[in-house]
Short mmCIF file of C-alpha atoms and ligand atoms in Angstrom, two decimals:
data_model
loop_
_atom_site.label_atom_id
_atom_site.label_comp_id
_atom_site.label_asym_id
_atom_site.label_seq_id
_atom_site.Cartn_x
_atom_site.Cartn_y
_atom_site.Cartn_z
CA MET A 1 -15.19 10.81 -25.84
CA VAL A 2 -12.08 9.42 -24.22
CA ALA A 3 -10.89 5.84 -23.95
CA VAL A 4 -7.92 4.89 -21.81
CA ALA A 5 -5.45 2.11 -22.58
CA ILE A 6 -2.92 0.99 -20.01
CA LEU A 7 0.21 -0.85 -21.15
CA ALA A 8 0.67 -3.65 -18.65
CA ALA A 9 1.77 -6.69 -20.64
CA GLY A 10 5.54 -6.53 -20.13
CA ARG A 11 7.36 -8.76 -17.70
CA GLY A 12 9.65 -6.04 -16.44
CA THR A 13 12.85 -8.03 -16.89
CA ARG A 14 14.94 -5.38 -15.17
CA MET A 15 13.00 -5.91 -11.92
CA LYS A 16 14.49 -9.44 -11.73
CA SER A 17 11.25 -10.66 -10.16
CA ASN A 18 8.73 -13.45 -10.60
CA LEU A 19 5.98 -10.93 -10.03
CA PRO A 20 4.93 -8.94 -13.12
CA LYS A 21 6.35 -5.44 -12.78
CA VAL A 22 2.98 -3.67 -12.72
CA LEU A 23 1.98 -5.68 -9.62
CA HIS A 24 4.85 -4.43 -7.49
CA GLN A 25 3.53 -2.40 -4.58
CA LEU A 26 4.01 1.28 -3.97
CA GLY A 27 2.54 2.87 -0.84
CA GLY A 28 -0.39 0.45 -0.51
CA HIS A 29 -1.31 0.04 -4.20
CA SER A 30 0.16 -1.85 -7.12
CA LEU A 31 1.74 0.22 -9.88
CA VAL A 32 -1.09 -0.55 -12.29
CA GLU A 33 -3.75 0.35 -9.70
CA ARG A 34 -2.06 3.72 -9.27
CA VAL A 35 -2.05 4.29 -13.00
CA LEU A 36 -5.75 3.45 -13.15
CA ASN A 37 -6.54 5.79 -10.27
CA SER A 38 -4.73 8.64 -11.98
CA CYS A 39 -7.15 8.57 -14.94
CA GLN A 40 -10.44 8.21 -13.03
CA LEU A 41 -10.97 11.98 -12.95
CA LEU A 42 -11.35 11.96 -16.76
CA ASP A 43 -14.26 9.56 -16.43
CA PRO A 44 -13.23 7.63 -19.55
CA SER A 45 -15.97 5.85 -21.49
CA ARG A 46 -13.76 2.78 -21.95
CA LYS A 47 -10.84 1.45 -19.89
CA LEU A 48 -8.69 -1.14 -21.59
CA VAL A 49 -5.79 -2.86 -19.87
CA ILE A 50 -3.31 -4.63 -22.14
CA VAL A 51 -2.06 -7.73 -20.36
CA GLY A 52 0.36 -10.46 -21.39
CA TYR A 53 3.02 -11.70 -18.97
CA GLU A 54 1.12 -13.41 -16.10
CA ALA A 55 -2.07 -11.98 -17.61
CA ARG A 56 -4.37 -13.80 -15.22
CA LYS A 57 -2.55 -12.52 -12.13
CA VAL A 58 -2.73 -8.94 -13.35
CA GLN A 59 -6.40 -9.38 -14.23
CA GLU A 60 -7.25 -10.90 -10.84
CA SER A 61 -5.47 -8.10 -9.00
CA LEU A 62 -7.87 -5.63 -10.63
CA ASN A 63 -11.12 -7.54 -10.25
CA GLN A 64 -12.46 -4.92 -7.80
CA VAL A 65 -12.32 -2.20 -10.43
CA ASP A 66 -15.54 -1.64 -12.39
CA SER A 67 -15.91 -1.98 -16.15
CA LEU A 68 -12.36 -2.80 -17.18
CA GLU A 69 -11.72 -4.50 -20.51
CA PHE A 70 -8.68 -6.74 -20.72
CA VAL A 71 -6.92 -7.12 -24.05
CA GLU A 72 -4.37 -9.87 -24.30
CA GLN A 73 -1.01 -9.36 -25.99
CA THR A 74 0.23 -12.94 -26.07
CA GLN A 75 3.73 -12.08 -27.24
CA GLN A 76 5.30 -8.90 -25.97
CA LEU A 77 6.78 -7.43 -29.10
CA GLY A 78 6.90 -3.83 -27.91
CA THR A 79 4.68 -0.91 -26.91
CA GLY A 80 3.56 -0.32 -30.53
CA HIS A 81 2.62 -3.97 -30.91
CA ALA A 82 0.67 -3.71 -27.65
CA ILE A 83 -1.43 -0.81 -28.96
CA GLN A 84 -1.96 -2.67 -32.27
CA GLN A 85 -3.89 -5.25 -30.23
CA LEU A 86 -6.57 -2.60 -29.61
CA LEU A 87 -7.52 -2.37 -33.30
CA PRO A 88 -10.26 -5.04 -33.27
CA HIS A 89 -11.64 -3.72 -29.94
CA LEU A 90 -11.88 -0.06 -30.88
CA GLN A 91 -13.05 -0.47 -34.48
CA ASP A 92 -16.03 1.85 -34.08
CA PHE A 93 -14.50 4.21 -31.55
CA THR A 94 -14.19 7.79 -32.72
CA GLY A 95 -12.83 9.80 -29.78
CA ASP A 96 -9.40 10.30 -28.24
CA LEU A 97 -7.28 7.50 -26.82
CA LEU A 98 -5.21 8.20 -23.74
CA VAL A 99 -2.30 5.75 -23.48
CA LEU A 100 -0.69 5.26 -20.07
CA ASN A 101 2.38 3.21 -19.26
CA GLY A 102 1.60 0.73 -16.50
CA ASP A 103 4.95 1.51 -14.90
CA VAL A 104 4.55 5.29 -14.54
CA PRO A 105 2.70 5.42 -11.21
CA LEU A 106 3.05 8.99 -9.91
CA LEU A 107 0.97 10.95 -12.39
CA ARG A 108 -1.43 13.50 -10.99
CA PRO A 109 -4.98 13.41 -12.36
CA GLU A 110 -4.79 17.16 -13.13
CA THR A 111 -1.78 16.58 -15.35
CA LEU A 112 -3.75 14.13 -17.47
CA GLN A 113 -6.68 16.53 -17.64
CA ASN A 114 -4.30 19.25 -18.81
CA LEU A 115 -2.81 16.92 -21.45
CA LEU A 116 -6.26 16.11 -22.77
CA ASN A 117 -7.31 19.77 -22.83
CA THR A 118 -4.19 20.79 -24.78
CA HIS A 119 -4.69 17.90 -27.18
CA GLN A 120 -8.29 18.82 -27.88
CA TYR A 121 -7.73 22.58 -28.01
CA HIS A 122 -5.04 22.23 -30.71
CA GLN A 123 -6.82 19.35 -32.44
CA ASN A 124 -3.54 17.44 -32.47
CA ALA A 125 -3.12 14.01 -33.96
CA ALA A 126 -1.06 13.18 -30.87
CA THR A 127 0.05 14.98 -27.71
CA LEU A 128 2.56 13.57 -25.24
CA LEU A 129 3.99 14.41 -21.85
CA THR A 130 7.66 15.30 -21.71
CA ALA A 131 10.11 16.57 -19.10
CA HIS A 132 13.68 17.81 -18.89
CA LEU A 133 15.49 15.33 -16.65
CA PRO A 134 18.87 15.92 -15.04
CA ASN A 135 19.56 12.21 -15.62
CA PRO A 136 17.62 11.06 -18.70
CA LYS A 137 19.28 7.66 -18.94
CA GLY A 138 16.94 4.90 -20.06
CA TYR A 139 14.22 7.19 -21.42
CA GLY A 140 13.28 7.89 -25.03
CA ARG A 141 14.47 11.36 -26.13
CA VAL A 142 12.01 13.77 -27.73
CA PHE A 143 13.17 16.07 -30.54
CA CYS A 144 10.98 19.08 -31.25
CA ASP A 145 10.97 22.15 -33.42
CA GLY A 146 10.46 25.57 -31.85
CA ASN A 147 6.70 25.19 -31.25
CA ASN A 148 6.88 21.97 -29.26
CA LEU A 149 5.95 20.08 -32.39
CA VAL A 150 7.57 16.67 -32.20
CA ARG A 151 9.81 15.57 -35.06
CA GLN A 152 11.17 12.33 -33.65
CA ILE A 153 11.44 10.15 -30.53
CA VAL A 154 14.58 8.06 -30.19
CA GLU A 155 14.96 5.39 -27.52
CA ASP A 156 17.98 5.75 -25.23
CA ARG A 157 19.65 2.63 -26.62
CA ASP A 158 19.13 3.81 -30.23
CA CYS A 159 20.56 7.31 -29.56
CA ASN A 160 23.92 8.37 -30.93
CA ALA A 161 26.26 10.39 -28.71
CA ALA A 162 24.85 13.74 -29.87
CA GLN A 163 21.23 12.63 -29.39
CA LYS A 164 22.03 11.52 -25.85
CA GLN A 165 22.81 15.16 -25.01
CA ASN A 166 19.08 15.91 -25.33
CA HIS A 167 17.57 15.73 -21.84
CA ARG A 168 13.95 16.14 -22.94
CA ILE A 169 12.40 12.74 -22.33
CA ASN A 170 9.22 10.94 -23.31
CA GLY A 171 7.04 10.21 -20.28
CA GLY A 172 5.25 7.34 -22.00
CA ILE A 173 1.89 9.14 -21.61
CA TYR A 174 0.07 10.03 -24.81
CA CYS A 175 -3.20 11.33 -26.14
CA PHE A 176 -4.07 10.20 -29.68
CA ASN A 177 -6.80 10.94 -32.13
CA TRP A 178 -7.77 7.28 -32.32
CA GLN A 179 -8.94 7.26 -35.94
CA LYS A 180 -5.65 8.76 -37.09
CA LEU A 181 -3.59 6.44 -34.90
CA ALA A 182 -5.49 3.38 -36.10
CA GLN A 183 -4.54 4.19 -39.68
CA VAL A 184 -0.80 4.37 -39.02
CA LEU A 185 -0.37 1.57 -36.46
CA PRO A 186 0.05 -1.10 -39.19
CA LYS A 187 3.03 0.86 -40.57
CA LEU A 188 5.29 0.23 -37.54
CA SER A 189 8.40 -1.85 -38.05
CA SER A 190 10.78 -3.46 -35.57
CA ASN A 191 13.90 -2.06 -37.15
CA ASN A 192 15.73 -1.01 -33.97
CA ASP A 193 18.19 -2.21 -31.34
CA GLN A 194 15.55 -4.22 -29.42
CA GLN A 195 13.75 -5.47 -32.56
CA GLU A 196 10.50 -4.30 -31.04
CA TYR A 197 7.54 -2.39 -32.45
CA TYR A 198 7.83 1.00 -30.76
CA LEU A 199 4.69 3.06 -30.19
CA THR A 200 6.92 6.13 -30.28
CA ASP A 201 7.57 5.56 -34.00
CA VAL A 202 4.01 6.61 -34.88
CA VAL A 203 5.10 10.23 -34.55
CA LYS A 204 6.85 9.80 -37.93
CA TYR A 205 3.49 9.33 -39.60
CA LEU A 206 1.24 11.68 -37.63
CA SER A 207 0.88 15.44 -37.61
CA PRO A 208 0.61 17.59 -35.68
CA VAL A 209 2.24 15.86 -32.68
CA MET A 210 2.79 18.14 -29.72
CA ALA A 211 4.93 17.77 -26.59
CA VAL A 212 3.67 19.16 -23.27
CA ASP A 213 6.19 19.57 -20.45
CA VAL A 214 5.18 18.53 -16.95
CA GLU A 215 6.25 21.02 -14.29
CA ASP A 216 7.17 18.40 -11.74
CA TYR A 217 9.18 15.78 -13.59
CA PHE A 218 8.81 13.36 -10.68
CA GLU A 219 5.31 12.74 -12.00
CA ILE A 220 6.54 10.86 -15.01
CA SER A 221 9.24 8.83 -13.29
CA GLY A 222 9.06 5.31 -14.67
CA VAL A 223 9.73 2.19 -12.64
CA ASN A 224 11.99 -0.22 -14.53
CA ASP A 225 14.13 -1.64 -11.72
CA ARG A 226 14.19 -1.88 -7.94
CA LYS A 227 16.21 1.27 -7.58
CA GLN A 228 13.60 3.27 -9.49
CA LEU A 229 10.89 1.61 -7.39
CA ALA A 230 12.65 2.86 -4.27
CA MET A 231 12.96 6.32 -5.82
CA ALA A 232 9.26 6.36 -6.70
CA ASN A 233 8.55 5.37 -3.13
CA ASP A 234 10.63 8.31 -1.85
CA ILE A 235 8.79 10.73 -4.11
CA LEU A 236 5.40 9.37 -3.07
CA GLN A 237 6.30 9.47 0.63
CA THR A 238 7.48 13.07 0.36
CA ARG A 239 4.18 13.99 -1.32
CA ILE A 240 2.09 12.23 1.31
CA LYS A 241 4.03 13.66 4.25
CA ASP A 242 4.08 17.20 2.83
CA HIS A 243 0.32 16.93 2.43
CA TRP A 244 -0.26 15.86 6.06
CA MET A 245 2.18 18.33 7.55
CA ALA A 246 0.25 21.07 5.73
CA GLN A 247 -2.91 19.70 7.39
CA GLY A 248 -1.48 20.15 10.90
CA ILE A 249 0.33 16.88 11.59
CA THR A 250 3.70 16.89 13.36
CA MET A 251 6.33 14.42 12.20
CA ILE A 252 9.53 13.93 14.10
CA ASP A 253 12.22 12.70 11.73
CA PRO A 254 9.86 12.33 8.73
CA ASP A 255 12.48 10.42 6.72
CA SER A 256 12.11 7.47 9.06
CA ILE A 257 8.29 7.42 8.82
CA THR A 258 6.19 5.81 6.05
CA ILE A 259 2.50 6.49 5.39
CA ASP A 260 0.30 4.90 2.73
CA ASP A 261 -1.85 7.34 0.83
CA THR A 262 -4.93 5.47 2.00
CA VAL A 263 -4.30 6.65 5.60
CA GLU A 264 -6.27 9.49 7.19
CA LEU A 265 -4.86 11.71 9.93
CA GLN A 266 -6.66 14.31 12.02
CA PRO A 267 -5.11 17.59 13.22
CA ASP A 268 -2.49 17.62 15.96
CA VAL A 269 -1.51 14.00 15.49
CA VAL A 270 2.18 13.57 16.28
CA ILE A 271 4.10 10.82 14.53
CA GLU A 272 7.40 9.91 16.12
CA PRO A 273 10.40 8.27 14.40
CA GLN A 274 10.31 4.78 12.87
CA SER A 275 6.54 4.60 12.67
CA HIS A 276 4.59 3.15 9.74
CA LEU A 277 0.92 3.71 8.95
CA ARG A 278 -0.61 1.44 6.34
CA GLY A 279 -3.83 0.54 4.59
CA ASN A 280 -7.16 1.97 5.72
CA THR A 281 -5.89 3.45 8.96
CA VAL A 282 -7.42 6.49 10.65
CA ILE A 283 -5.73 8.32 13.55
CA GLY A 284 -7.83 10.71 15.63
CA LYS A 285 -7.02 14.22 16.83
CA GLY A 286 -4.11 14.74 19.19
CA SER A 287 -2.92 11.14 19.18
CA ARG A 288 0.76 10.37 19.44
CA ILE A 289 2.08 7.44 17.45
CA GLY A 290 5.54 6.01 18.02
CA PRO A 291 8.38 5.88 18.22
CA GLY A 292 8.66 2.48 16.61
CA SER A 293 5.04 1.57 15.83
CA LEU A 294 3.26 -0.15 12.93
CA ILE A 295 -0.48 0.45 12.45
CA GLU A 296 -2.33 -1.24 9.60
CA ASN A 297 -6.04 -1.16 8.66
CA SER A 298 -6.93 0.16 12.10
CA ASN A 299 -8.89 2.94 13.67
CA VAL A 300 -7.27 4.88 16.50
CA GLY A 301 -9.36 7.45 18.40
CA GLU A 302 -8.41 10.85 19.83
CA ASN A 303 -5.62 11.50 22.32
CA VAL A 304 -4.28 7.96 22.19
CA THR A 305 -0.62 7.16 22.68
CA VAL A 306 0.91 4.17 20.92
CA LEU A 307 4.47 3.42 21.91
CA TYR A 308 6.64 0.71 20.26
CA SER A 309 3.58 -1.34 19.29
CA VAL A 310 1.95 -3.19 16.40
CA ILE A 311 -1.78 -2.76 15.67
CA THR A 312 -3.46 -4.53 12.74
CA ASP A 313 -7.14 -4.78 11.76
CA SER A 314 -8.20 -3.35 15.13
CA GLN A 315 -9.83 -0.40 16.86
CA VAL A 316 -8.62 1.68 19.76
CA ALA A 317 -11.04 4.21 21.27
CA SER A 318 -10.06 7.66 22.53
CA GLY A 319 -7.83 8.27 25.52
CA CYS A 320 -6.07 4.88 25.51
CA ARG A 321 -2.42 4.30 26.28
CA ILE A 322 -1.00 1.46 24.22
CA GLY A 323 2.48 0.00 24.72
CA PRO A 324 5.31 -0.23 24.99
CA TYR A 325 5.38 -3.56 23.13
CA THR A 326 1.68 -4.25 22.64
CA HIS A 327 0.33 -6.35 19.76
CA LEU A 328 -3.33 -5.85 18.84
CA ARG A 329 -4.61 -7.93 15.95
CA GLY A 330 -7.52 -9.79 14.35
CA HIS A 331 -10.27 -7.28 15.23
CA ALA A 332 -9.28 -6.35 18.74
CA GLN A 333 -11.54 -3.53 20.02
CA ILE A 334 -10.25 -1.49 22.90
CA GLY A 335 -12.75 0.80 24.68
CA GLU A 336 -12.14 4.36 25.86
CA SER A 337 -9.35 5.25 28.29
CA CYS A 338 -7.86 1.79 28.59
CA ARG A 339 -4.27 1.04 29.38
CA VAL A 340 -2.74 -1.84 27.44
CA GLY A 341 0.85 -2.25 28.30
CA ASN A 342 4.07 -4.11 28.17
CA PHE A 343 4.23 -7.39 26.25
CA VAL A 344 0.47 -7.80 25.86
CA GLU A 345 -1.14 -9.50 22.86
CA ILE A 346 -4.86 -9.08 22.26
CA LYS A 347 -6.61 -10.92 19.43
CA LYS A 348 -10.28 -10.80 18.38
CA SER A 349 -11.44 -9.46 21.73
CA VAL A 350 -13.68 -6.65 22.92
CA ILE A 351 -12.42 -4.65 25.90
CA GLY A 352 -14.69 -2.19 27.76
CA GLN A 353 -13.82 1.29 29.06
CA LYS A 354 -11.11 2.12 31.61
CA THR A 355 -9.90 -1.44 31.66
CA ASN A 356 -6.21 -2.15 32.25
CA VAL A 357 -4.19 -4.96 30.78
CA ALA A 358 -0.84 -3.67 31.81
CA HIS A 359 1.71 -6.46 31.68
CA LEU A 360 2.54 -9.78 30.00
CA SER A 361 -0.91 -11.02 28.97
CA TYR A 362 -2.53 -12.87 26.09
CA LEU A 363 -6.26 -12.29 25.55
CA GLY A 364 -7.89 -14.13 22.63
CA ASP A 365 -11.62 -14.43 21.82
CA ALA A 366 -12.40 -12.59 25.05
CA THR A 367 -14.99 -10.01 26.09
CA LEU A 368 -14.03 -7.84 29.04
CA GLY A 369 -16.30 -5.29 30.68
CA ASP A 370 -15.48 -1.82 32.04
CA ARG A 371 -12.93 -1.09 34.79
CA VAL A 372 -11.51 -4.60 34.71
CA ASN A 373 -7.99 -4.90 36.06
CA VAL A 374 -6.12 -7.71 34.38
CA GLY A 375 -3.18 -8.72 36.55
CA ALA A 376 0.28 -9.29 35.18
CA GLY A 377 0.62 -12.51 33.22
CA THR A 378 -3.11 -13.27 32.90
CA ILE A 379 -3.74 -15.59 29.96
CA THR A 380 -6.84 -16.86 28.17
CA ALA A 381 -6.40 -20.52 27.20
CA ASN A 382 -8.76 -20.10 24.25
CA TYR A 383 -7.71 -23.00 22.05
CA ASP A 384 -8.30 -26.67 22.82
CA GLY A 385 -6.26 -27.86 19.87
CA VAL A 386 -9.31 -27.99 17.59
CA GLN A 387 -11.49 -24.96 18.29
CA LYS A 388 -11.27 -21.47 19.76
CA HIS A 389 -13.52 -20.73 22.76
CA PRO A 390 -14.70 -17.48 24.38
CA THR A 391 -13.84 -15.97 27.76
CA ILE A 392 -16.18 -13.40 29.31
CA VAL A 393 -15.16 -11.14 32.19
CA GLY A 394 -17.68 -8.80 33.86
CA ASN A 395 -17.29 -5.14 34.92
CA GLY A 396 -14.97 -4.34 37.79
CA THR A 397 -13.36 -7.77 38.02
CA LYS A 398 -9.72 -8.06 39.12
CA THR A 399 -7.62 -10.94 37.96
CA GLY A 400 -4.60 -11.99 40.00
CA ALA A 401 -1.14 -12.22 38.56
CA ASN A 402 -0.48 -15.30 36.45
CA SER A 403 -4.08 -16.50 36.28
CA VAL A 404 -5.29 -18.66 33.40
CA PHE A 405 -8.87 -18.75 32.09
CA VAL A 406 -9.58 -22.08 30.41
CA ALA A 407 -12.24 -21.19 27.84
CA PRO A 408 -15.15 -21.40 27.45
CA VAL A 409 -15.56 -19.68 30.81
CA THR A 410 -17.45 -16.69 32.24
CA LEU A 411 -16.45 -14.59 35.24
CA GLY A 412 -19.13 -12.29 36.65
CA GLU A 413 -18.88 -8.68 37.81
CA ASN A 414 -16.55 -7.55 40.60
CA VAL A 415 -14.97 -10.97 40.86
CA THR A 416 -11.56 -11.28 42.45
CA VAL A 417 -9.29 -13.95 41.06
CA ALA A 418 -6.47 -15.11 43.30
CA ALA A 419 -3.00 -15.02 41.83
CA GLY A 420 -1.92 -18.17 40.02
CA SER A 421 -5.45 -19.51 39.57
CA VAL A 422 -6.41 -21.78 36.70
CA VAL A 423 -10.10 -20.99 36.28
CA THR A 424 -12.03 -23.77 34.54
CA HIS A 425 -15.60 -23.11 35.76
CA ASN A 426 -17.86 -20.05 35.67
CA VAL A 427 -17.60 -17.63 38.63
CA PRO A 428 -20.61 -15.65 39.98
CA ASN A 429 -20.65 -11.87 40.66
CA GLN A 430 -18.77 -10.55 43.71
CA ALA A 431 -17.01 -13.91 44.40
CA LEU A 432 -13.39 -14.63 45.17
CA VAL A 433 -12.05 -17.54 43.18
CA ILE A 434 -8.94 -19.41 44.24
CA ALA A 435 -8.13 -22.25 41.93
CA ARG A 436 -4.74 -23.51 42.94
CA GLN A 437 -3.09 -25.74 45.55
CA ARG A 438 -2.78 -24.38 49.05
CA GLN A 439 0.77 -23.62 50.00
CA ARG A 440 2.43 -26.38 52.05
CA ILE A 441 5.47 -25.85 54.20
CA ILE A 442 7.68 -28.71 55.23
CA GLU A 443 10.06 -27.51 57.89
CA ASP A 444 13.76 -28.40 58.20
CA TRP A 445 13.82 -29.67 54.56
CA LYS A 446 17.33 -28.46 53.89
CA THR A 447 18.79 -30.14 56.95
CA ARG A 448 17.13 -33.47 56.03
CA VAL A 449 18.55 -33.43 52.52
CA LYS A 450 21.99 -32.84 53.94
CA ASP A 451 21.57 -35.76 56.40
CA ASN A 452 20.67 -38.18 53.57
CA ASN A 453 23.89 -37.35 51.78
CA LYS A 454 26.09 -38.41 54.65
C1 UD1 B 501 8.97 3.50 -22.87
C2 UD1 B 501 9.09 4.41 -24.11
C3 UD1 B 501 10.13 5.49 -23.83
C4 UD1 B 501 9.72 6.28 -22.60
C5 UD1 B 501 9.46 5.35 -21.40
C6 UD1 B 501 8.83 6.16 -20.29
C7 UD1 B 501 8.65 2.99 -26.05
C8 UD1 B 501 9.23 2.30 -27.22
N1 UD1 B 501 9.49 3.63 -25.25
O1 UD1 B 501 10.24 2.88 -22.70
O2 UD1 B 501 10.25 6.37 -24.95
O3 UD1 B 501 10.72 7.22 -22.29
O4 UD1 B 501 8.58 4.28 -21.73
O5 UD1 B 501 8.65 5.40 -19.12
O6 UD1 B 501 7.45 2.98 -25.90
N2 UD1 B 501 4.59 -3.16 -22.50
C9 UD1 B 501 3.58 -3.94 -23.03
N3 UD1 B 501 3.84 -4.75 -24.08
C10 UD1 B 501 5.07 -4.83 -24.65
C11 UD1 B 501 6.12 -4.03 -24.11
C12 UD1 B 501 5.84 -3.19 -23.05
O7 UD1 B 501 2.44 -3.90 -22.56
O8 UD1 B 501 5.24 -5.60 -25.60
C13 UD1 B 501 4.29 -2.30 -21.35
C14 UD1 B 501 5.13 -2.58 -20.13
O9 UD1 B 501 4.47 -3.52 -19.27
C15 UD1 B 501 5.25 -1.22 -19.48
C16 UD1 B 501 5.12 -0.25 -20.64
O10 UD1 B 501 4.59 -0.97 -21.72
O11 UD1 B 501 4.21 -0.99 -18.56
C17 UD1 B 501 6.45 0.38 -21.04
O12 UD1 B 501 7.36 -0.65 -21.40
P1 UD1 B 501 8.90 -0.59 -21.07
O13 UD1 B 501 9.54 -1.78 -21.66
O14 UD1 B 501 9.10 -0.30 -19.64
O15 UD1 B 501 9.32 0.70 -21.94
P2 UD1 B 501 10.55 1.65 -21.67
O16 UD1 B 501 11.78 1.01 -22.15
O17 UD1 B 501 10.53 2.16 -20.29
CA1 CA B 502 9.36 1.69 -18.52
#
């Protein structure tokens, strides 16, 4: 049986943030969510999260996750002190305890499985992940004898000059025989530079303790400050992009592109520079995104082009051309083979197939049929200052340039709207609506003005 404990009580002083460190975001998830996800494969029988600084916020952020137990560490006196808080909760527990640092977000599930297997195979009292880092600054150093049996772990700030030469670092990820750990936890002291109770000191009292190297040391990169957060982001982005390129996605200038790992891409998608795909976004086969586009929580069909545009919480069906400079938001649904163009904003509207909204429009709370042609500058006046109202436009209707639909209003099928009309009443099928002043011409105006000035 395996229980998992996640250390998430620290403030993360080095982040210089009001937000608890473990709630900082990385590629669409908080750090602590990522840590939780990395251990799901092990199907632990218990999942305990140790919270302290801004405990309620951390707890609330995880309220979607099933069967978590929160253990409060009211004063943050160190990682050892944090694990001591588990004693009353795991009194009768007899299996292994996997301890994860809430600020080590890039672990692969297989690595944890491997750690657990090694731990159980050798019947170790403790097994921990280590790596040889080119720059080990800030990490605890692990000292082993020839067989990877750990003698001592010394924190960076407690190391003497010779100890600092050791580049083998502690990843902060451990597997313990819980019964053995529980016996030695009360022995910890805070006799060190930070006057904290270090979990790493338990290795003095346990045996055997084994170190397991991770192949890819990026996996155990910790996030202690903003620079390390940015580095973790780089590592994650490289992983995500390498994955999608291997699945048949083209990226032009990948360094300028960001993709959350919740995004799904189908083969032959091309992503151009400066494009960002976030949240639960899906992009269909052969679509071309960018340059310069942001798509969040949206579904884009096949063979769509999106050029310099922003799409959030919306759907675009196959064969559409979006942009340049289109903003789709608030559950806009664009039907197949539409053209939505320059400086057009569409909010909470349903657009049929082969409909064009090519220039300078705002459509809000509208339903448009198929083959509608929306003239340049057409606007729905959907808000009366208190409520939003709907506009309905039937199949085949053509709206003139600069027309305004004062909602609620319905235009039938194959209607023609004269340019500059302000439409306030419903229009039947096949009609022409002209809702503006007739043009007047007053001749010799210029001459008269001149005469008056004499
Ligand atoms: C820790 C390890 C270090 C290792 C590094 C790997 C110790 C003493 N040191 O150092 O050997 O190389 O991680 O990333 O364990 N936390 C609590 N309660 C506390 C203090 C911390 O829950 O009282 C949590 C923090 O929220 C964080 C984690 O424990 O998620 C690690 O704490 P941090 O202060 O970042 O430890 P490091 O100095 O990085
Ligand atoms: Ca840390």
